[in-house]
Coordinates of C-alpha atoms in Angstrom, one line a residue:
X986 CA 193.7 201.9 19.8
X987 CA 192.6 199.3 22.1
X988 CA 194.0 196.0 22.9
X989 CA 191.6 192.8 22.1
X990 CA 190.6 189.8 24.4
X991 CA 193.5 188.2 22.4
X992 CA 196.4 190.5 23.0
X993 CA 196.4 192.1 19.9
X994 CA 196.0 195.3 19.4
X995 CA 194.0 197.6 17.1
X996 CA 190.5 199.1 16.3
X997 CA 187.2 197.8 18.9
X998 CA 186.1 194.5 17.3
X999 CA 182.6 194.7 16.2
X1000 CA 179.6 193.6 17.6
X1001 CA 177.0 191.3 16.4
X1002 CA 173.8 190.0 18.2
X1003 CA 174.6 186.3 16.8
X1004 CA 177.8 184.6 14.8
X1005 CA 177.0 181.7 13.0
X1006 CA 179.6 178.8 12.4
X1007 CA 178.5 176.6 9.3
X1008 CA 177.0 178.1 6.2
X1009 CA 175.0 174.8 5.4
X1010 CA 171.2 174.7 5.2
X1011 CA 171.0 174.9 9.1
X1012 CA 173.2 178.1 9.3
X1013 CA 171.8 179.8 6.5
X1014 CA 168.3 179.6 8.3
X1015 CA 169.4 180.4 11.2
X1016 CA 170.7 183.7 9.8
X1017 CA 167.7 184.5 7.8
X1018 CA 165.4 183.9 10.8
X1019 CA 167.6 186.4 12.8
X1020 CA 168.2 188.9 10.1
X1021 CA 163.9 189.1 9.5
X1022 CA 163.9 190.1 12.9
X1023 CA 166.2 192.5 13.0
X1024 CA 169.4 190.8 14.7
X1025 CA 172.8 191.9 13.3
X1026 CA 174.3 188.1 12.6
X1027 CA 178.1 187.1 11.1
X1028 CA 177.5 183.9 9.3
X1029 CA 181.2 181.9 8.8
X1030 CA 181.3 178.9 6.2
X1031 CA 184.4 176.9 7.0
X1032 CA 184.0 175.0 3.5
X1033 CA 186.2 172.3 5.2
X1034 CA 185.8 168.7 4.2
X1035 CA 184.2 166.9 0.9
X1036 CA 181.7 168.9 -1.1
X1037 CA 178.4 167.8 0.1
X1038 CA 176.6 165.1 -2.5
X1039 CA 173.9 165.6 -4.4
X1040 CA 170.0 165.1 -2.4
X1041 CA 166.7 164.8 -2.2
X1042 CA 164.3 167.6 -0.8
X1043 CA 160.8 166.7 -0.1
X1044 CA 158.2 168.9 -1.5
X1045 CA 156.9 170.3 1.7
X1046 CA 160.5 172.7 2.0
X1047 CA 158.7 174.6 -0.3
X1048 CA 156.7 175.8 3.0
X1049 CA 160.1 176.6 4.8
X1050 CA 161.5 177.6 2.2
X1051 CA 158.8 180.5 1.7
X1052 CA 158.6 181.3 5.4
X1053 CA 162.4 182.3 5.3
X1054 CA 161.7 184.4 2.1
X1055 CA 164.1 182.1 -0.5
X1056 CA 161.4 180.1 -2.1
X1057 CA 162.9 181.4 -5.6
X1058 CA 166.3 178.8 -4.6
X1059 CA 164.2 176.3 -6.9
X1060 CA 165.0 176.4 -10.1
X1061 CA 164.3 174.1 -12.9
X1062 CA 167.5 175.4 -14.6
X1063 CA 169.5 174.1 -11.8
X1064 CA 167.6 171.2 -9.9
X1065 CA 166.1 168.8 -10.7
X1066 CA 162.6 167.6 -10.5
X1067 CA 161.7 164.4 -8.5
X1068 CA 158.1 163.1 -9.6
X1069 CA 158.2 159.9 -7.9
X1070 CA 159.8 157.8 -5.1
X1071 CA 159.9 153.9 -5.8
X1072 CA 161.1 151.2 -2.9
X1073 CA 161.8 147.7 -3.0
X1074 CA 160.8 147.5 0.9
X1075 CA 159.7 144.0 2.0
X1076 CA 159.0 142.4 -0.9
X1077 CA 161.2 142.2 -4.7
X1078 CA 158.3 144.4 -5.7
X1079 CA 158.7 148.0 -7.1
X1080 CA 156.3 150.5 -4.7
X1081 CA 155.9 153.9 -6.4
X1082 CA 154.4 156.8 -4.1
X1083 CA 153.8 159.4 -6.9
X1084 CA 154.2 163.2 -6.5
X1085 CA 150.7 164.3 -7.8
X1086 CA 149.4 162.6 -4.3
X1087 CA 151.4 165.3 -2.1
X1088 CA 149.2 168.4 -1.8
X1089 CA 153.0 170.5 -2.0
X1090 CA 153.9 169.0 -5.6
X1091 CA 157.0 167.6 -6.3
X1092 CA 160.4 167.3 -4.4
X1093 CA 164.0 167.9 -6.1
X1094 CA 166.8 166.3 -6.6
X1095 CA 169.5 169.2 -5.6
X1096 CA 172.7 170.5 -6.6
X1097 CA 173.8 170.8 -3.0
X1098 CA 176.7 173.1 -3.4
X1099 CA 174.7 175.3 -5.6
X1100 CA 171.6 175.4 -3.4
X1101 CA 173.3 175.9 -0.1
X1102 CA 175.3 179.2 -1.9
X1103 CA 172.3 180.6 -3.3
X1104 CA 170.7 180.4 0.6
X1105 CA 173.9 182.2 1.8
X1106 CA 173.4 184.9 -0.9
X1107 CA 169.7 185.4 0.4
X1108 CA 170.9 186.4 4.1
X1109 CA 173.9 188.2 2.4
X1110 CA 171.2 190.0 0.5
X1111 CA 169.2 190.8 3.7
X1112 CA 171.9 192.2 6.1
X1113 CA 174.0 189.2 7.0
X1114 CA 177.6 190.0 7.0
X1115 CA 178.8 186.4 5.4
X1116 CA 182.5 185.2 5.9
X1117 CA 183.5 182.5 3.1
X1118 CA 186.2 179.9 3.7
X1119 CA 186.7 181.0 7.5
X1120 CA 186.1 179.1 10.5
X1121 CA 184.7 180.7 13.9
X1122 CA 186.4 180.0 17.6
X1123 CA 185.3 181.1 20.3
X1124 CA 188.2 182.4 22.6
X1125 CA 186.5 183.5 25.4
X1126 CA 183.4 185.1 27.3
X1127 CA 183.1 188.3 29.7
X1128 CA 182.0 188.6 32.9
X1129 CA 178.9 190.1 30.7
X1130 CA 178.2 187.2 28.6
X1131 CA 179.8 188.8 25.6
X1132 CA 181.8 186.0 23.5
X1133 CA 184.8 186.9 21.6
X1134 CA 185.2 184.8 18.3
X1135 CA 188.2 184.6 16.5
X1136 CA 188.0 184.6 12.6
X1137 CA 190.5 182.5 10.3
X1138 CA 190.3 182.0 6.7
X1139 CA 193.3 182.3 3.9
X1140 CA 193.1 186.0 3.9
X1141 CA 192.2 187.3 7.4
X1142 CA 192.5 186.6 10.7
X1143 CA 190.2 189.0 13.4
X1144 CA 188.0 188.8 16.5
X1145 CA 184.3 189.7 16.8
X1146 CA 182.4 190.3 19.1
X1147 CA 178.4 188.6 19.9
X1148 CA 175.9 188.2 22.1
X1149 CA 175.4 184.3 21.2
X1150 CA 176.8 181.6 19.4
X1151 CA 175.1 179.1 17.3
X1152 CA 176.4 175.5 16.5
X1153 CA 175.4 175.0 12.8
X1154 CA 178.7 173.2 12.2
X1155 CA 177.4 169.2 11.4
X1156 CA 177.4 165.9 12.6
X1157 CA 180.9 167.3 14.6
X1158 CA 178.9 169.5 16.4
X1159 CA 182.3 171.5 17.0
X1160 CA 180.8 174.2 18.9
X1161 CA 178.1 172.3 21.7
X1162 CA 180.8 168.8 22.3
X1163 CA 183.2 172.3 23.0
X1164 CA 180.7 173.7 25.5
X1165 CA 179.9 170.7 27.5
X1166 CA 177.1 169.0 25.4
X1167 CA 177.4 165.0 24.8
X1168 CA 176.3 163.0 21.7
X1169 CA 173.7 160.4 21.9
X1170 CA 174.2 157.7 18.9
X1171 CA 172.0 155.5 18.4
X1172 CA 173.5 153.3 15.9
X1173 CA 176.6 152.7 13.8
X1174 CA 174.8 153.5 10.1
X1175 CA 177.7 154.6 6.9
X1176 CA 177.3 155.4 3.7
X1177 CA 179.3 154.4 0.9
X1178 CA 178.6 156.7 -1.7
X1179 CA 180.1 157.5 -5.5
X1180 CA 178.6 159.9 -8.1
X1181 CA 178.5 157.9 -11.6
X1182 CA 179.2 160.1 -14.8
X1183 CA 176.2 160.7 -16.8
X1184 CA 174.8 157.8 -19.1
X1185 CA 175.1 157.4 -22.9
X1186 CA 171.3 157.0 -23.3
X1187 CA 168.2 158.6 -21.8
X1188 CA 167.7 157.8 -18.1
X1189 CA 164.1 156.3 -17.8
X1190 CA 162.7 158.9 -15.2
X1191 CA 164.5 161.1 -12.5
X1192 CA 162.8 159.4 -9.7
X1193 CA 164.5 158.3 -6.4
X1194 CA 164.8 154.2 -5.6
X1195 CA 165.3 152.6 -2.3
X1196 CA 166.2 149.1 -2.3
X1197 CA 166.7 147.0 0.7
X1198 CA 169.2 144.5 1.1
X1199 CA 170.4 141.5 3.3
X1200 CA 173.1 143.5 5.0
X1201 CA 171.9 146.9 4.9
X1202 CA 170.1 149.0 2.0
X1203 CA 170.5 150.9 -1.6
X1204 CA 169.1 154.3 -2.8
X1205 CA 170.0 155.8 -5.9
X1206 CA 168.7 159.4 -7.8
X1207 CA 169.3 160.9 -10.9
X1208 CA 171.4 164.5 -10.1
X1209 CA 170.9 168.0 -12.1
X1210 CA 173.4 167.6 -15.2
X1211 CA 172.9 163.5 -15.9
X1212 CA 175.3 162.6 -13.4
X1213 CA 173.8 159.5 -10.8
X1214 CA 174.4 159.1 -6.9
X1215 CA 175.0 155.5 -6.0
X1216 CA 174.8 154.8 -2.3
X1217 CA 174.9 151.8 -0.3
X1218 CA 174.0 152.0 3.6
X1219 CA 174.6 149.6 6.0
X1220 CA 177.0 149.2 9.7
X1221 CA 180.5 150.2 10.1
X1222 CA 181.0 147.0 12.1
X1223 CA 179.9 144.7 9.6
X1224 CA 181.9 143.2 6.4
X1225 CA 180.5 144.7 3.8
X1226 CA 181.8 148.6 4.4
X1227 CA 185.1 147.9 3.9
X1228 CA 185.0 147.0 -0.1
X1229 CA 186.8 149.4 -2.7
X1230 CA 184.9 150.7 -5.8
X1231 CA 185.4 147.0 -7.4
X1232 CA 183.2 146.0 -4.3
X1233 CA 180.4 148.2 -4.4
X1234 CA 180.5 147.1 -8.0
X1235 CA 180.2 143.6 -8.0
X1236 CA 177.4 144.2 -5.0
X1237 CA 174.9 146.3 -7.1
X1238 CA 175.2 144.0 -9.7
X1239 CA 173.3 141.8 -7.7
X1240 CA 170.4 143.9 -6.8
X1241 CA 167.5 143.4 -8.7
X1242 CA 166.4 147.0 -9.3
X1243 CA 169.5 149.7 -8.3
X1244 CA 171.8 147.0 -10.8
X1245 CA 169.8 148.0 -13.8
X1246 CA 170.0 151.6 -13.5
X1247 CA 173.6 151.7 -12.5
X1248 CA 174.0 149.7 -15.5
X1249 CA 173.4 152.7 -18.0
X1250 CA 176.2 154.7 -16.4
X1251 CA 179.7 154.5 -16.8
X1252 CA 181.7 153.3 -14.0
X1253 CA 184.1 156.1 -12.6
X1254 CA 187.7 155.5 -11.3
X1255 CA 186.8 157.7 -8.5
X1256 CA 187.1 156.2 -4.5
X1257 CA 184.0 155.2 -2.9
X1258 CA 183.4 158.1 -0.5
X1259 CA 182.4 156.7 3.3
X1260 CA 179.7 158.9 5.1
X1261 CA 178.6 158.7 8.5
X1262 CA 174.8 158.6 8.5
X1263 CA 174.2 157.2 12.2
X1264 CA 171.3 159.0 14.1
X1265 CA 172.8 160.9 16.8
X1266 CA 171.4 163.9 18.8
X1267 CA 172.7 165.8 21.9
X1268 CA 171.9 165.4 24.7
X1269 CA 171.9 169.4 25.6
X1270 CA 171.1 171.3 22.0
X1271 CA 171.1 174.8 24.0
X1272 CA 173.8 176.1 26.9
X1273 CA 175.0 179.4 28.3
X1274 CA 175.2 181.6 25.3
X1275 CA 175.2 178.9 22.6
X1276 CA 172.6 176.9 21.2
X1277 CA 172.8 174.4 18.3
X1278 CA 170.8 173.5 14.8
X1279 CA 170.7 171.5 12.1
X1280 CA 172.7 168.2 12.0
X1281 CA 174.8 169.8 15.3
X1282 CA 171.3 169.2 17.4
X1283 CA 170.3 166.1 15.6
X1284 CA 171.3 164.0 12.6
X1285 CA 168.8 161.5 11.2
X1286 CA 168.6 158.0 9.3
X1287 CA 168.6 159.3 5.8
X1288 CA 166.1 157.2 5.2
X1289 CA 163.5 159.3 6.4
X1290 CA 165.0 161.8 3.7
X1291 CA 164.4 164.7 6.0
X1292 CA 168.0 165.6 6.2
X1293 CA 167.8 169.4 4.7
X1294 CA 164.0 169.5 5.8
X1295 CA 165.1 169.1 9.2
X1296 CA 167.9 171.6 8.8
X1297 CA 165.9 174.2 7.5
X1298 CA 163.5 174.0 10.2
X1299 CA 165.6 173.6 13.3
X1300 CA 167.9 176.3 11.2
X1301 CA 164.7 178.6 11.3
X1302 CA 163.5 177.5 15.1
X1303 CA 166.9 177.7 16.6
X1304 CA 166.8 181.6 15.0
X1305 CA 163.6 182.2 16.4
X1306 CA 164.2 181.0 20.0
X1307 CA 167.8 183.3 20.4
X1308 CA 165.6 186.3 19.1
X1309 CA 163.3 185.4 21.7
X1310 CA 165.9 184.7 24.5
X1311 CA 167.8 187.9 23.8
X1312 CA 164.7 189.9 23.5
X1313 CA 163.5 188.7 27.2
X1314 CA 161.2 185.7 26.4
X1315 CA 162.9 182.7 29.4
X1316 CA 161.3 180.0 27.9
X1317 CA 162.4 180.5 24.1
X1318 CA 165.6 178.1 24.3
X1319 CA 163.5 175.3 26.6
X1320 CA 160.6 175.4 23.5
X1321 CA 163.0 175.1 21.5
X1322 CA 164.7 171.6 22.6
X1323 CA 161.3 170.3 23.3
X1324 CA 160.6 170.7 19.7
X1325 CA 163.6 169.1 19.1
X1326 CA 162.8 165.8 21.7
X1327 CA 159.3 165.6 20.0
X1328 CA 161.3 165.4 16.7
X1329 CA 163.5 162.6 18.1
X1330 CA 161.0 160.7 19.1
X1331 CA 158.4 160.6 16.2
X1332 CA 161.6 160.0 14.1
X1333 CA 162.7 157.3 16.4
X1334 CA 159.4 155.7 16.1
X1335 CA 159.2 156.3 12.5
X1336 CA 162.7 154.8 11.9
X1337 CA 161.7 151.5 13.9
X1338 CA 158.4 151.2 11.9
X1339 CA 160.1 151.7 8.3
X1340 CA 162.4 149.2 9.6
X1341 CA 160.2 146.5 11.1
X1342 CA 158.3 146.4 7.4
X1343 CA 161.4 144.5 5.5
X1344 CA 161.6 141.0 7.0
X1345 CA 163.4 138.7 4.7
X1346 CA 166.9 138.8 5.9
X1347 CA 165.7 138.1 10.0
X1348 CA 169.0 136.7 10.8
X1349 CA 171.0 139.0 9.1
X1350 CA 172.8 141.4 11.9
X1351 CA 171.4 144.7 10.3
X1352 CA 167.8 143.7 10.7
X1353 CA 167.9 141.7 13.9
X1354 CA 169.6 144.7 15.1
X1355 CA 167.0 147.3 13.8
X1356 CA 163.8 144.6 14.8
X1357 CA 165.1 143.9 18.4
X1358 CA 165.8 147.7 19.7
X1359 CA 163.4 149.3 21.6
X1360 CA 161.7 152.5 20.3
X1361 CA 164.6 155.1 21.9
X1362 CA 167.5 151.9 21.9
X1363 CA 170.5 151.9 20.0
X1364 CA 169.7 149.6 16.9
X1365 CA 173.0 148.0 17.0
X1366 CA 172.9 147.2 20.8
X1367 CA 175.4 149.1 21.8
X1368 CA 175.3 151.8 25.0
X1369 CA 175.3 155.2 23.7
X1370 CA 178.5 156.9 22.8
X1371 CA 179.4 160.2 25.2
X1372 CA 182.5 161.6 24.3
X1373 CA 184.0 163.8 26.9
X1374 CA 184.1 167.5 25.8
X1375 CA 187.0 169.1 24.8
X1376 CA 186.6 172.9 25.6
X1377 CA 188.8 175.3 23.3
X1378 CA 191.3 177.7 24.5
X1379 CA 190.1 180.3 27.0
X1380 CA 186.3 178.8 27.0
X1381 CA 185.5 177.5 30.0
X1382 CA 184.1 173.1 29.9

């Protein structure tokens, strides 16, 4: 019997190369980059907070999605097919941009819970030792650079051992804020967001719309099973997020495309869920012994729809450069966060672009913000948030 870093006593904790904290996209890449090759990893899926909506993934995941060995996660019994995107993007005029263009086919309209199980099963299936319902703490690091995690979940409570930590834990970044790293926001985006029950009559196609509006902007897509995601994006700030379901109602009825296919659905009695869908990124994705992926390194305007895209890759990178790092190679972690900057940036520039197209609401403060920022400002005008870090017990700030 020996005693653990935590005063407990019993059996050697084992030892894994890498723990993962958050079993989302991001994590479960992460852990299938690893496990390929040849790291012993611990993935833990806290399953805390809201089941995750319904969304979009752009054909070209199949390519990711192949590299990490889970192309077969795409199933027509389960998601569903997205032929075509349409906008109503600076002008009252329906745009389509049609799949058969895109050289990788057509994208999908996912059943997110079932889609981000079916990617934990494939690192379960290839060595990963996957915790459900448990949340991973670091609680402290030897002189060696050896972390000790503690495990909690409803029916254990342990420590492990690893090598490395990676932050695949969201938006709250629970792991990198912990160690010292500081989120840059770049704007105060929400989403208000309610899944509508499926409609009485066919739905016309299963294709995604994006329609802007004065104070902000609408998307809505069909979801596997008939059901519809309503969302409405604009700032936290302004009026407009603050309205209950009876709201959001009355304001989609005055949209001239997302009214009509709301229409055909029932209205639920359910809350309107608020999202945060601000762009952020760290200002440090990688420390001593950690490193970050996914929406932890850097979340993104959704309307660039590369939200799991991005997660897949950075999940696949970010496993990449700590095989690297632990094998030897010194400039693994640094290539790594330079991918991430050039990301950033072309998304930054992307986002100001997309933007700068819709100008008929100029005086409106969610354009003039989004026309007036500079290609790396805060759209809202606003400095950029740095909260100070909050280090957990025993690990040092």
């Amino acid at each position: 019997m020996t005693a653990d870093p935590t005063g407990h006593r019993g059996a050697a904790a084992p030892a894994y190369d890498v723990v993962v904290a958050g079993g989302g996209p991001a994590g479960a890449a992460t852990a299938l980059a690893l496990r390929r090759a040849g790291r012993t990893v611990l993935l833990a899926d806290a399953a805390t907070g809201p089941p995750p909506l319904g969304e979009a993934l752009p054909a070209a995941a199949r390519v990711l999605l192949r590299d990490l060995g889970t192309q077969d996660v795409l199933d027509v019994r389960h998601h569903l097919p997205c032929y075509a995107n349409l906008s109503a993007w600076g002008s009252d005029h329906l745009a389509a941009q049609d799949s058969i263009l895109d050289p990788h086919g057509h994208g999908w309209h996912l059943d997110r819970g079932r889609f981000d199980r079916e990617l934990r099963e494939r690192a379960r299936l290839l060595g990963t030792d996957v915790v459900e319902r448990t949340t991973a703490r670091p609680a402290g690091r030897s002189g060696e650079g050896t972390w000790t995690v503690e495990l909690r979940g409803p029916r254990e409570r342990r420590t492990v051992r690893c090598r490395w930590l990676v932050d695949a834990t969201g938006r709250r970044a629970a792991l990198a804020i912990a160690a010292g790293a500081r989120r840059v926001v770049h704007d105060r985006l929400v989403a208000l967001c309610l899944t509508l029950p499926p409609s009485t009559t066919p739905a016309p196609d299963a294709s995604t719309l994006v329609e802007a509006a004065p104070d902000g902007w609408w998307y809505t897509a069909l979801l596997p099973a008939g059901h519809r995601l309503l969302a409405r994006y604009t700032d936290a700030d302004l009026p407009s997020p603050r309205t209950g379901g009876a709201g959001l109602r009355a304001d989609v009825a005055r949209t001239r495309h997302t009214g009509a296919r709301v229409a055909a659905h029932p209205w639920p009695a359910a809350a309107v869920r608020r999202a945060p869908a601000h762009t952020v990124r760290l200002d440090a994705v990688h420390g001593d012994g950690w490193v970050a992926a996914g929406d932890a390194a850097a979340a993104f305007d959704p309307l660039s729809s590369q939200g799991i895209l991005t997660a897949l890759y950075t999940g696949m990178r970010a496993g990449q450069a700590v095989h690297g790092h632990l094998g030897g190679d010194r400039t693994a972690l640094s290539r790594y966060a330079a991918e991430l900057d050039t990301i950033t940036a072309t998304h930054l520039r992307n986002r100001r672009t997309f933007y700068g197209l819709e100008h008929r609401w100029p005086r409106h403060a969610f354009w003039r913000r989004r026309h007036t920022a500079g290609p790396t400002d805060p759209a809202d005008g606003r400095r950029n948030t740095r909260p100070r870090p909050i280090p957990p017990r025993g690990v040092p700030a």
